[in-house]
mmCIF file of C-alpha atoms in Angstrom:
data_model
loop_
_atom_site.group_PDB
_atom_site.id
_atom_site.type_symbol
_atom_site.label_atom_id
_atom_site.label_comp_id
_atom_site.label_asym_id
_atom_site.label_seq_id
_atom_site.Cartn_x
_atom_site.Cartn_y
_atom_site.Cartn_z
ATOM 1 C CA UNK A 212 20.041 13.825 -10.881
ATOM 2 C CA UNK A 213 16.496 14.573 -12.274
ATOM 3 C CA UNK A 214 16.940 12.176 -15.065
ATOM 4 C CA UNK A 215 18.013 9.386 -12.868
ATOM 5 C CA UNK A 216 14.867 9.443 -11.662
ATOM 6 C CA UNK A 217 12.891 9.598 -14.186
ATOM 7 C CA UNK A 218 14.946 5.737 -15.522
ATOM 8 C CA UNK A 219 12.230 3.401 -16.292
ATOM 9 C CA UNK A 220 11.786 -0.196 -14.047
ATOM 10 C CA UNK A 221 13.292 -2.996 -15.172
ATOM 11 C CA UNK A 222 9.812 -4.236 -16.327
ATOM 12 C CA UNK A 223 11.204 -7.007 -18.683
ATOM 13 C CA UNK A 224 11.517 -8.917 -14.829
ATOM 14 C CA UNK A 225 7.535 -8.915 -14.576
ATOM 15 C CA UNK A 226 7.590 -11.281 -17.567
ATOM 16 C CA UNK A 227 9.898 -13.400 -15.586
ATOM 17 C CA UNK A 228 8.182 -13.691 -12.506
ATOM 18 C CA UNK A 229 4.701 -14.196 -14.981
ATOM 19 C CA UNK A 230 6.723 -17.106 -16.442
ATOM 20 C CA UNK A 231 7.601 -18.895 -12.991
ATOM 21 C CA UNK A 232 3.990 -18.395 -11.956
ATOM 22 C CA UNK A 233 2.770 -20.533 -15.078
ATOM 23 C CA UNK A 234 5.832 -22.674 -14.046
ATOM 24 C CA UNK A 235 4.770 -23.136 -10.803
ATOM 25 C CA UNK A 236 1.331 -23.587 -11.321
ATOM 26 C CA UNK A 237 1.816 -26.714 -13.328
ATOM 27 C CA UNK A 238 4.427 -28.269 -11.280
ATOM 28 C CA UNK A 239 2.110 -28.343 -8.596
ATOM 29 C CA UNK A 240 -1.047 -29.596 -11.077
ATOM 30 C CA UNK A 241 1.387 -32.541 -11.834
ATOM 31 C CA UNK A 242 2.631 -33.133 -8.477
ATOM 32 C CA UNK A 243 -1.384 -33.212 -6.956
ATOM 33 C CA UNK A 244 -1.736 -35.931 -9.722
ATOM 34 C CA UNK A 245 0.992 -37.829 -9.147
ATOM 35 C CA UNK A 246 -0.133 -38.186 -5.402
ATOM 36 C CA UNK A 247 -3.584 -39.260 -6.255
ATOM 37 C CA UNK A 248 -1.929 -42.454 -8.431
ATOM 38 C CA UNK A 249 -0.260 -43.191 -5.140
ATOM 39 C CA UNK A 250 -3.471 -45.812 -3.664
ATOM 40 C CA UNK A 251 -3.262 -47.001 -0.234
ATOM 41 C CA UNK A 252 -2.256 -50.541 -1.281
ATOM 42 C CA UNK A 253 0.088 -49.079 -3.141
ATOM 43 C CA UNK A 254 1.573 -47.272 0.068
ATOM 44 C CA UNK A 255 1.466 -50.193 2.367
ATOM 45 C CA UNK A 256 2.811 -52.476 -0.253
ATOM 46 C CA UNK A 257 6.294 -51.089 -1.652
ATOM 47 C CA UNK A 258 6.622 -51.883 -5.368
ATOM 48 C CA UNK A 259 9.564 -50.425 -7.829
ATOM 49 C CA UNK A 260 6.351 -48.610 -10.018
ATOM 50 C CA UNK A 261 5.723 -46.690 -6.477
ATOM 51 C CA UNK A 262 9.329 -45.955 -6.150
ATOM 52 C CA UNK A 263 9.481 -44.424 -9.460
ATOM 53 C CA UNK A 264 6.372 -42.454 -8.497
ATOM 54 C CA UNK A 265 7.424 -41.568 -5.972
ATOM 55 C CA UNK A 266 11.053 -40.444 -7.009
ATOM 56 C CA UNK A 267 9.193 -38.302 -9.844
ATOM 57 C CA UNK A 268 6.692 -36.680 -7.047
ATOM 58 C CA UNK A 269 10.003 -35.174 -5.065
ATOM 59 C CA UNK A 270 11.550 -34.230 -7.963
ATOM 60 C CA UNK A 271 8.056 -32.098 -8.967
ATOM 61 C CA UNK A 272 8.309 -30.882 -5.318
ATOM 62 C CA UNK A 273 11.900 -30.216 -5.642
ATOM 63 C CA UNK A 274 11.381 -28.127 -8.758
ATOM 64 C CA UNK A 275 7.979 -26.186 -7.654
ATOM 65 C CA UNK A 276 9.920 -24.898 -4.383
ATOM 66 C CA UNK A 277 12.848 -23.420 -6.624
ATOM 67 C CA UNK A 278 10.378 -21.876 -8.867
ATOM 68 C CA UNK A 279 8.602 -20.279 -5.689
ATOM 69 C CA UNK A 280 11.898 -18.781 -4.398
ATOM 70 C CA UNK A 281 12.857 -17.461 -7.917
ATOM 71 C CA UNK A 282 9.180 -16.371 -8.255
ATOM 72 C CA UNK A 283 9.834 -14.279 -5.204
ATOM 73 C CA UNK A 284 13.057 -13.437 -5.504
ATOM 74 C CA UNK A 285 12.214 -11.268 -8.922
ATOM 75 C CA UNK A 286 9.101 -9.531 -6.926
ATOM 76 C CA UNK A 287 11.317 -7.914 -5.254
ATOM 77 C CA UNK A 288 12.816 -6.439 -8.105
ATOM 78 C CA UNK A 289 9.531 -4.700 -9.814
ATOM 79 C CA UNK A 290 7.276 -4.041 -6.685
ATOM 80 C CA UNK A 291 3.714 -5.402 -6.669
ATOM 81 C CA UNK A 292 1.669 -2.385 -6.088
ATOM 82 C CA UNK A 293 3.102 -1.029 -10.235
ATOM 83 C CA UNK A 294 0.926 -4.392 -11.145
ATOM 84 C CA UNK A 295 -2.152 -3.483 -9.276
ATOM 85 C CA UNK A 296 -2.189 -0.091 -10.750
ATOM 86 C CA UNK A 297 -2.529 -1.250 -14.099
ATOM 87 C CA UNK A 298 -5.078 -4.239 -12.606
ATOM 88 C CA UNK A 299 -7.107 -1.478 -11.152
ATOM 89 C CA UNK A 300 -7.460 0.317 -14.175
ATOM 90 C CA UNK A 301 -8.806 -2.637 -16.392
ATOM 91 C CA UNK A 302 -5.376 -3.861 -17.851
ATOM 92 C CA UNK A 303 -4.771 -7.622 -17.809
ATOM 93 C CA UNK A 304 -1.766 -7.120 -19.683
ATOM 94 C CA UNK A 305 1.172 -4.720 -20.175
ATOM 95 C CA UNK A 306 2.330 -4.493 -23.688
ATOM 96 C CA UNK A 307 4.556 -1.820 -24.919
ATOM 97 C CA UNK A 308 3.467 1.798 -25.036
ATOM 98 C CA UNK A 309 0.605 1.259 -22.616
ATOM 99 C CA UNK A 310 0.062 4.336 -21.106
ATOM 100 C CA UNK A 311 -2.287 5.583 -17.912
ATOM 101 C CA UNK A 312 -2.982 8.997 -15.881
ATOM 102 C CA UNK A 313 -3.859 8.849 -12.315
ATOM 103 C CA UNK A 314 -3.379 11.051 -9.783
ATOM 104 C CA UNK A 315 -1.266 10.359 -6.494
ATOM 105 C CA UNK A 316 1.336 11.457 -3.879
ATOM 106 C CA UNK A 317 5.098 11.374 -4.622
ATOM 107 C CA UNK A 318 7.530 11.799 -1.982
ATOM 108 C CA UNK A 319 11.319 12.134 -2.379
ATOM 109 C CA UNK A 320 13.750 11.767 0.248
ATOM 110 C CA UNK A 321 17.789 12.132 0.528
ATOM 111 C CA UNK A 322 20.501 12.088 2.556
ATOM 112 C CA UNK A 323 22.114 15.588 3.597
ATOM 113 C CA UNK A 324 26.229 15.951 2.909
ATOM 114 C CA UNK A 325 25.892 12.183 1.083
ATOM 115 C CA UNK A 326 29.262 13.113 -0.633
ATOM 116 C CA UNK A 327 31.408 14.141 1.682
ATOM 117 C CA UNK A 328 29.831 11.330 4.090
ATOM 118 C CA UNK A 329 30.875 8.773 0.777
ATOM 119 C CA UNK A 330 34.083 10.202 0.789
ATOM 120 C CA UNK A 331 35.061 8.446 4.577
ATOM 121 C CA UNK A 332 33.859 4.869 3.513
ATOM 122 C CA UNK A 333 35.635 2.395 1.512
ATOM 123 C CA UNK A 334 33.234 1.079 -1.228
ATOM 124 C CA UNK A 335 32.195 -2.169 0.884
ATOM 125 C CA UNK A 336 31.378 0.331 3.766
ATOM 126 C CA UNK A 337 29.355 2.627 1.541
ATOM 127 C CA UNK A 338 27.400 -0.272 0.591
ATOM 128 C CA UNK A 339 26.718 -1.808 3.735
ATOM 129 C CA UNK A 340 25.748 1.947 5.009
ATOM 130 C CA UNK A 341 23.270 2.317 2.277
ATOM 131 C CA UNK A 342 21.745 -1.117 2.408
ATOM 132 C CA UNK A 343 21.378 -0.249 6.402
ATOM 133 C CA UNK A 344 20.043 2.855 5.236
ATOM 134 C CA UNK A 345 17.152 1.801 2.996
ATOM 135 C CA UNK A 346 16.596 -1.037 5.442
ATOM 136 C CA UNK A 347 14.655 1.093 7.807
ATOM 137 C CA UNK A 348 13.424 3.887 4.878
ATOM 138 C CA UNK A 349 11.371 0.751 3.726
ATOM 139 C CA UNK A 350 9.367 0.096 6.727
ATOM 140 C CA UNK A 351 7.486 3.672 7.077
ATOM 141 C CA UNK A 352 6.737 3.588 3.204
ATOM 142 C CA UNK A 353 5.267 0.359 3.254
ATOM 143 C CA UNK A 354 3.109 0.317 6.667
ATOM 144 C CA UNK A 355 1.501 3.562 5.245
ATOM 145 C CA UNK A 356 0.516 2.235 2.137
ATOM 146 C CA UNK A 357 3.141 3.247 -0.192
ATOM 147 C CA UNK A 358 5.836 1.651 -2.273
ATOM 148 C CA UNK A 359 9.357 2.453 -3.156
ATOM 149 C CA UNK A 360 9.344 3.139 -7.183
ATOM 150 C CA UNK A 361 13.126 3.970 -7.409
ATOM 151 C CA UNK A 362 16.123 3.852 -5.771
ATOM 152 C CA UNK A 363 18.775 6.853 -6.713
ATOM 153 C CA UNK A 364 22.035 6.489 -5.371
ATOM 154 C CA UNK A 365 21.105 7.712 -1.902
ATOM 155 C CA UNK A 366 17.629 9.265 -2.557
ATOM 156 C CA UNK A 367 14.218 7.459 -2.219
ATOM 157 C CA UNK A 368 11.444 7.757 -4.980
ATOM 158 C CA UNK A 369 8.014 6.121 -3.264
ATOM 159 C CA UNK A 370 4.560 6.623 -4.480
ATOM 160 C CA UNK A 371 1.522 6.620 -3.153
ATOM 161 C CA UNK A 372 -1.376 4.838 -4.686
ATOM 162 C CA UNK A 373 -3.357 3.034 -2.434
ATOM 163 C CA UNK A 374 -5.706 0.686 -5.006
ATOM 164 C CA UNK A 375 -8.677 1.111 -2.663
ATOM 165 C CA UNK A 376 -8.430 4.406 -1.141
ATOM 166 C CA UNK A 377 -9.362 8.303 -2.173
ATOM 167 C CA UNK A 378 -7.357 10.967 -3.080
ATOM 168 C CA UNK A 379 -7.570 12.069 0.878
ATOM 169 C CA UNK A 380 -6.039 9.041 1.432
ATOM 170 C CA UNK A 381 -2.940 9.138 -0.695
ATOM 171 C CA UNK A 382 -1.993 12.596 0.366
ATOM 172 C CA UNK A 383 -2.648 11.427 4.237
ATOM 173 C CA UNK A 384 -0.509 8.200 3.633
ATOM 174 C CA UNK A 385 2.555 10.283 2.281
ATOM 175 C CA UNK A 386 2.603 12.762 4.907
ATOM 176 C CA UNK A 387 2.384 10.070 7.583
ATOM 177 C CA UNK A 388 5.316 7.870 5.633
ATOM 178 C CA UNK A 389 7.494 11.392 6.068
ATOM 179 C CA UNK A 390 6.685 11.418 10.244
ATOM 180 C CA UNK A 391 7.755 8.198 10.294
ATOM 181 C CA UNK A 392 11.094 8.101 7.978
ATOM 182 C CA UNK A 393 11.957 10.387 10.802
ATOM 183 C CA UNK A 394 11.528 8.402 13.253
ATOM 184 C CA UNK A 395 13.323 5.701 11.470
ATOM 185 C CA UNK A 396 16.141 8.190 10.972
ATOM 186 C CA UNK A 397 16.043 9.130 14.939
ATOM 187 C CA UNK A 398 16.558 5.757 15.653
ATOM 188 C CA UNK A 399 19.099 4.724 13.056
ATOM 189 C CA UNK A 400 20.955 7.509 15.017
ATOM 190 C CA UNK A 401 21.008 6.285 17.902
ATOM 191 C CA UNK A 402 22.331 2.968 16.994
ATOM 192 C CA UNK A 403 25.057 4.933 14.933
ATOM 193 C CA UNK A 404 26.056 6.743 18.505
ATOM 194 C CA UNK A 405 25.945 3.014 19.740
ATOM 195 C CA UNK A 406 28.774 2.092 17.243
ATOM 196 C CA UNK A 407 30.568 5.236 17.375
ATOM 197 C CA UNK A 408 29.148 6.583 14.274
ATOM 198 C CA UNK A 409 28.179 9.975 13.488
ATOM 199 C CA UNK A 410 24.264 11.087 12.736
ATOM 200 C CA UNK A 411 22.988 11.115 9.416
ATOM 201 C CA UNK A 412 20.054 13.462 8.261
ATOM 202 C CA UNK A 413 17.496 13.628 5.602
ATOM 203 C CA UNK A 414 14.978 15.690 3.736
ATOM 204 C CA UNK A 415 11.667 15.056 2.193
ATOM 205 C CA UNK A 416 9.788 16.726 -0.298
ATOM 206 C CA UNK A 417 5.889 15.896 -0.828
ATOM 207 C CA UNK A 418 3.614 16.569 -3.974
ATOM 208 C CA UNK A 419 0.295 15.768 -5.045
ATOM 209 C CA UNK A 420 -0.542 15.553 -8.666
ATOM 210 C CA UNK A 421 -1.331 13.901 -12.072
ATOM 211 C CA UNK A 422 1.548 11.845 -13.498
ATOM 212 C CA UNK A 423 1.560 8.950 -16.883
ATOM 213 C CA UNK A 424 2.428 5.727 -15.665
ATOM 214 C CA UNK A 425 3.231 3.133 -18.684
ATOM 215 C CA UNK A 426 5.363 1.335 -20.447
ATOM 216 C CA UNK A 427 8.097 2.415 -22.666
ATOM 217 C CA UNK A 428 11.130 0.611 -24.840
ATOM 218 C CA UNK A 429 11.465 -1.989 -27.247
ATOM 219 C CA UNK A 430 9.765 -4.883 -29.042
ATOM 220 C CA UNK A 431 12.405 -6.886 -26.507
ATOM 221 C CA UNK A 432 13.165 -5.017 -23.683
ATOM 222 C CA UNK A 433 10.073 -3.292 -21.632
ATOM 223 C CA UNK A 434 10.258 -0.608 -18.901
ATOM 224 C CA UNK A 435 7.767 0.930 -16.743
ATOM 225 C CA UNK A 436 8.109 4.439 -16.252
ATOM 226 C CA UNK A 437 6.426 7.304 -14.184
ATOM 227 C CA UNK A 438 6.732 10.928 -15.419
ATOM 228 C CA UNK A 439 5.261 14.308 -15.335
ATOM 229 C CA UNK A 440 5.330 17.813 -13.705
ATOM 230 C CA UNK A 441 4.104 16.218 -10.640
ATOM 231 C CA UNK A 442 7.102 13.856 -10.233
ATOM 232 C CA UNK A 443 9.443 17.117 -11.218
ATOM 233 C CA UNK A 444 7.930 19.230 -8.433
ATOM 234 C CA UNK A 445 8.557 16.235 -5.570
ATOM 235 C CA UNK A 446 12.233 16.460 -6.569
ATOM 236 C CA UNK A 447 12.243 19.971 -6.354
ATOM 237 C CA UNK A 448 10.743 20.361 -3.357
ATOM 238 C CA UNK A 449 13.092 18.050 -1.552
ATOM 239 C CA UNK A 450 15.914 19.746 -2.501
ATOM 240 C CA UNK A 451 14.068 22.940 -0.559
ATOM 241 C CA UNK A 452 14.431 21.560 2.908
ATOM 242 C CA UNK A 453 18.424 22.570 3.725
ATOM 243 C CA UNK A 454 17.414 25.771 2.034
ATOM 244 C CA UNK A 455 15.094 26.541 4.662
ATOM 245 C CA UNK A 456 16.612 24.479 7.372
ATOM 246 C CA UNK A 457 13.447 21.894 7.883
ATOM 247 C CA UNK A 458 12.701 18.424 7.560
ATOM 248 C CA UNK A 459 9.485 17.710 5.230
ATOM 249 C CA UNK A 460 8.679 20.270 2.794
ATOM 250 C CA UNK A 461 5.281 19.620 1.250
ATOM 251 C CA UNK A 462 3.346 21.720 -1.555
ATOM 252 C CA UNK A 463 -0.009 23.629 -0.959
ATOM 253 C CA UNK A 464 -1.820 20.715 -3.234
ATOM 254 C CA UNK A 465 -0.693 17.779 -0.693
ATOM 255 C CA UNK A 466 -2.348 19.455 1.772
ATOM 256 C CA UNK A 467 -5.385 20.697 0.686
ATOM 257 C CA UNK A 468 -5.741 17.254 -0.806
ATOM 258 C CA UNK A 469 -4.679 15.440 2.667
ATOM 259 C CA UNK A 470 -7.191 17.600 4.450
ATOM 260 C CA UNK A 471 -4.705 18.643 6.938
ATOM 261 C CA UNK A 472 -6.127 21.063 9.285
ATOM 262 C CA UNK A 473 -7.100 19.014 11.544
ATOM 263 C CA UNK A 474 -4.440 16.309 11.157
ATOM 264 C CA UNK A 475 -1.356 17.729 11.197
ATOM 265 C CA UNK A 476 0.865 20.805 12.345
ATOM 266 C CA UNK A 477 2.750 23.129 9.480
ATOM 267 C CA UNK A 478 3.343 26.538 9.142
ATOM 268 C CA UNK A 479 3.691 28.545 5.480
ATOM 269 C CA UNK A 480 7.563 28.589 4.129
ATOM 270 C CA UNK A 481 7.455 30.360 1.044
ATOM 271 C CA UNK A 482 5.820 31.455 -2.454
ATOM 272 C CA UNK A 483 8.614 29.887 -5.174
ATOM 273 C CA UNK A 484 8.958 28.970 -8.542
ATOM 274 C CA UNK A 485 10.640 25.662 -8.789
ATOM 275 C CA UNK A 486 13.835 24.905 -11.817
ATOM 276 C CA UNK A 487 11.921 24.040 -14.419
ATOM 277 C CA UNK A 488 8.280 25.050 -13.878
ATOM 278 C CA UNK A 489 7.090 28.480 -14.894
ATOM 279 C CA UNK A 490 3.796 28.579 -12.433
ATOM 280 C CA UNK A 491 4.598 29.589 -8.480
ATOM 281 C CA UNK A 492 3.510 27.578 -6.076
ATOM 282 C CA UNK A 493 2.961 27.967 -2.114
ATOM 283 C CA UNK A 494 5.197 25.467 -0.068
ATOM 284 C CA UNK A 495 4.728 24.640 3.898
ATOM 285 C CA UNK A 496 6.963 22.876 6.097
ATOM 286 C CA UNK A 497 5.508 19.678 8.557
ATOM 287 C CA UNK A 498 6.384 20.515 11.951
ATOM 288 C CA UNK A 499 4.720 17.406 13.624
ATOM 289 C CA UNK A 500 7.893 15.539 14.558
ATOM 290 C CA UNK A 501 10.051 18.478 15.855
ATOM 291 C CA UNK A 502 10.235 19.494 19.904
ATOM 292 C CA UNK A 503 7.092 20.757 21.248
ATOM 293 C CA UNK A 504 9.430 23.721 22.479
ATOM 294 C CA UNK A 505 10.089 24.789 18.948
ATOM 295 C CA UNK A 506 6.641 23.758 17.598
ATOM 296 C CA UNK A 507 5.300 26.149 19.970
ATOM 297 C CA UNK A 508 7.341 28.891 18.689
ATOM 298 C CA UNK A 509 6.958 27.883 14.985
ATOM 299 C CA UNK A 510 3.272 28.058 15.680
ATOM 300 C CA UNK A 511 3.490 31.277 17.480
ATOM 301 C CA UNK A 512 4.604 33.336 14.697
ATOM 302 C CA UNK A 513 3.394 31.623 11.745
ATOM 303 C CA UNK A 514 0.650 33.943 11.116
ATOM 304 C CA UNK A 515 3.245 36.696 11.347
ATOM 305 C CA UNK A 516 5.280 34.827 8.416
ATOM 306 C CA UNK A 517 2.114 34.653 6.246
ATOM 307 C CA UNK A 518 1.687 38.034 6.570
ATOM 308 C CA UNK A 519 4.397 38.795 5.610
ATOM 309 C CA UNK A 520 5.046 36.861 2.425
ATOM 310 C CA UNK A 521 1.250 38.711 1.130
ATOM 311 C CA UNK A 522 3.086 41.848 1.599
ATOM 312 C CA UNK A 523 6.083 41.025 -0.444
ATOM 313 C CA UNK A 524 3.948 40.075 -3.174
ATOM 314 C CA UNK A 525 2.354 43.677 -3.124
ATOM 315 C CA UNK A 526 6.139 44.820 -2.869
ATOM 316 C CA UNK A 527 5.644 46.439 0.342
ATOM 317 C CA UNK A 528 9.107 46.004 1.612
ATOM 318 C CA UNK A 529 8.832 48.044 4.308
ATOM 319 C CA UNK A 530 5.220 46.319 5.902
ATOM 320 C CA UNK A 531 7.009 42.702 5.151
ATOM 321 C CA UNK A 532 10.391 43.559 6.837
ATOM 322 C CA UNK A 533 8.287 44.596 10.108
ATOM 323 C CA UNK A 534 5.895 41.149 10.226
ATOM 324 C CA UNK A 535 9.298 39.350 9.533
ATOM 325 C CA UNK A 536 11.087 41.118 12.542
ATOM 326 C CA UNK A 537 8.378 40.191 14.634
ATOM 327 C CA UNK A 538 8.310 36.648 13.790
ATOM 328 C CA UNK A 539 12.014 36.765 14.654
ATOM 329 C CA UNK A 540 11.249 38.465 17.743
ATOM 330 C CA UNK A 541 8.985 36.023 18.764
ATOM 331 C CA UNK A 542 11.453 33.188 17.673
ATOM 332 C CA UNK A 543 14.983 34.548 17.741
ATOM 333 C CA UNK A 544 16.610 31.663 15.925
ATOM 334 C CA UNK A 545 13.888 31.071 13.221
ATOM 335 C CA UNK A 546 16.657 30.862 10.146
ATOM 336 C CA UNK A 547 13.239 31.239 8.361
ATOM 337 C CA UNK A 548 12.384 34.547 9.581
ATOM 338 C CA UNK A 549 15.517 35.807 9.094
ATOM 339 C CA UNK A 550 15.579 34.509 5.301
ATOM 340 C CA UNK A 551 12.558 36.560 4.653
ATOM 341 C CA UNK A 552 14.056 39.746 6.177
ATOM 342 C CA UNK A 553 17.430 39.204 3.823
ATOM 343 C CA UNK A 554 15.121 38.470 0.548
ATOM 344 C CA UNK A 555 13.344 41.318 1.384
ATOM 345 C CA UNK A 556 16.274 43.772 1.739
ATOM 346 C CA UNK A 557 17.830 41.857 -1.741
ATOM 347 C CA UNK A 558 14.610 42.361 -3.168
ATOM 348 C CA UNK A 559 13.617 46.025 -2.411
ATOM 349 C CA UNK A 560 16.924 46.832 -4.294
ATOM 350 C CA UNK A 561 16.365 44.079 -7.404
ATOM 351 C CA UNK A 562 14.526 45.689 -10.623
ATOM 352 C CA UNK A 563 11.751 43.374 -10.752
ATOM 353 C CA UNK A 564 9.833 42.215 -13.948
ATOM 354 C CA UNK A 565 6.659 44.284 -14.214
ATOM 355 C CA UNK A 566 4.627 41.048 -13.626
ATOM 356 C CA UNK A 567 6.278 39.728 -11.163
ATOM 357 C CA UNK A 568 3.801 37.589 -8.846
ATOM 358 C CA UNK A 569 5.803 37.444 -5.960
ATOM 359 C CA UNK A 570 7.772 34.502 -5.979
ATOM 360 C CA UNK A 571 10.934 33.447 -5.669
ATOM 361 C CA UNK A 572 12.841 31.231 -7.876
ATOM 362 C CA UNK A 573 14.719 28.863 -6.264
ATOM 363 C CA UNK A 574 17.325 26.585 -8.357
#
């Protein structure tokens, strides 16, 4: 699925909607002359010169309003915020192999059991599902300053790159676009219950990082593309959150870069290597969104899961199982707890490599 998201945009359309702009522009130059040959006398006074004029001024109009729609109707296909990225960074055009490295959030999100959820809907029902789907995945994205980049069968790809805004800023905006895709999702639910449906559910993965945006293909057919570790490690991460039974699963770097503390509620998950990536890397769960009852509890024994987790890296089975236990005490049905206590007891009896850091790969 990786390498469906990493297909280029459809960037040969931005050329379009360039050409209807010039298209538009001088249909409505030669429309504001036509009116100003149209004198008063000439108004009040009918003649079959005016008539022509002003056949030929409709027809202008005519033609400028379907060059608008079409104009607006291709935007939709390449979004606007890929154009002011390259603006921002000095480019007035975007010819082939153009190439630039900024740093910004990525989110990912999916739906849980897509296939066998596929598998009950005839294609036109599928479709309609999905198009209800995105519908209300676009809103949160958007209002929090972010833009879908791709759309992957029944994932999400949106980045966050707000033109004006700080690094702070883009992390911030992608954690609050997660808090409310779960709204959305709580209340695409209940309208689902309305019709007799049955609840969907979705995961999100958050990274912060350096990717290459630019342009890649021929000398006739252009594509914008975004790739990098960064990009890899969003994916990844989304595909975390069944694994651990949670909702948003963000990396260390989103939230050091988000400033969080003070903003937001998360505990610790894990210390993993992602498929793909040799370095570990610390990932947290958001707990914002979930019932105060459990958020409470989450809370409560966090510290107890950190702990933890620094004593399986010093493979100190025996000092990890007992902070895990406690965090289980403390929350009896914390799945994550009790994942800890069953890596530990697969770990204490797994010949690990002499440099082993302490993480866990995860496919």
């Amino acid at each position: 699925m990786l390498e469906q998201v990493l297909q280029p945009l459809p960037l040969f359309l931005l050329a379009i909607i360039a050409l209807f702009s010039i298209v538009l522009i001088m249909l409505i130059k030669k429309t504001a002359r036509l009116s100003s040959h149209l004198s008063p006398i000439q108004s009040s006074q009918p003649s079959e010169h005016q008539s022509h004029n002003t056949q030929a001024l409709q027809q202008y109009k005519d033609k400028a309003d379907e060059a608008m729609r079409l104009n607006q109707t291709f935007r939709k296909f390449v979004p606007k915020q890929f154009v002011d990225h390259f603006a921002k960074h000095g480019s007035e055009t975007l010819e082939l192999g153009r190439a630039d490295e900024d740093e910004l959030a990525i989110l990912f999100t999916d739906i849980r059991g897509f296939t066998s959820l596929s598998e009950q809907m005839s294609p036109q029902e599928l479709m309609n599902f999905l198009n209800s789907y995105f519908l209300r995945m676009n809103e949160p994205i958007h209002k929090n300053k972010g833009f879908i980049d791709k759309f992957i069968g029944d994932a999400v790809m949106a980045l966050f790159d707000r033109p004006s805004g700080t690094n702070t800023d883009k992390a911030q905006d992608a954690i609050r676009a997660a808090l409310g895709l779960r709204d959305a999702i709580n209340l695409y639910n209940e309208h689902r219950a309305n019709c007799n449906y049955s609840a969907v559910n979705i995961g999100i993965g958050i990274h912060f990082g350096p990717v290459i945006i630019g342009t890649v293909g021929s000398d006739d057919r252009m594509d914008t593309t975004v790739i990098g570790d960064s990009v890899n490690i969003a994916y990844r991460l989304e595909a975390l959150a069944p694994k651990y039974d949670t909702d948003i699963v963000i990396s260390a770097q989103a939230l050091h870069q988000a400033a969080a503390k003070d903003l937001f509620e998360y505990r610790l998950l894990d210390w993993i290597r992602v498929k793909g990536r040799k370095a570990s890397i610390e990932v947290y769960e958001i707990i914002d969104h979930q019932e105060s009852s459990v958020k409470k509890l989450k809370l409560a024994n966090a510290a107890l899961i950190e702990r933890g987790l620094a004593c399986r890296k010093k493979q100190n089975w025996q000092q990890a199982t007992t902070f895990f236990q406690h965090a289980l005490d403390i929350y009896p049905e914390d799945t994550l707890a009790q994942h800890h206590l069953e890596q530990c007891a697969k770990l204490e009896n797994t010949e690990l490599p002499h440099e082993w850091d302490g993480s866990i790969l995860l496919e």
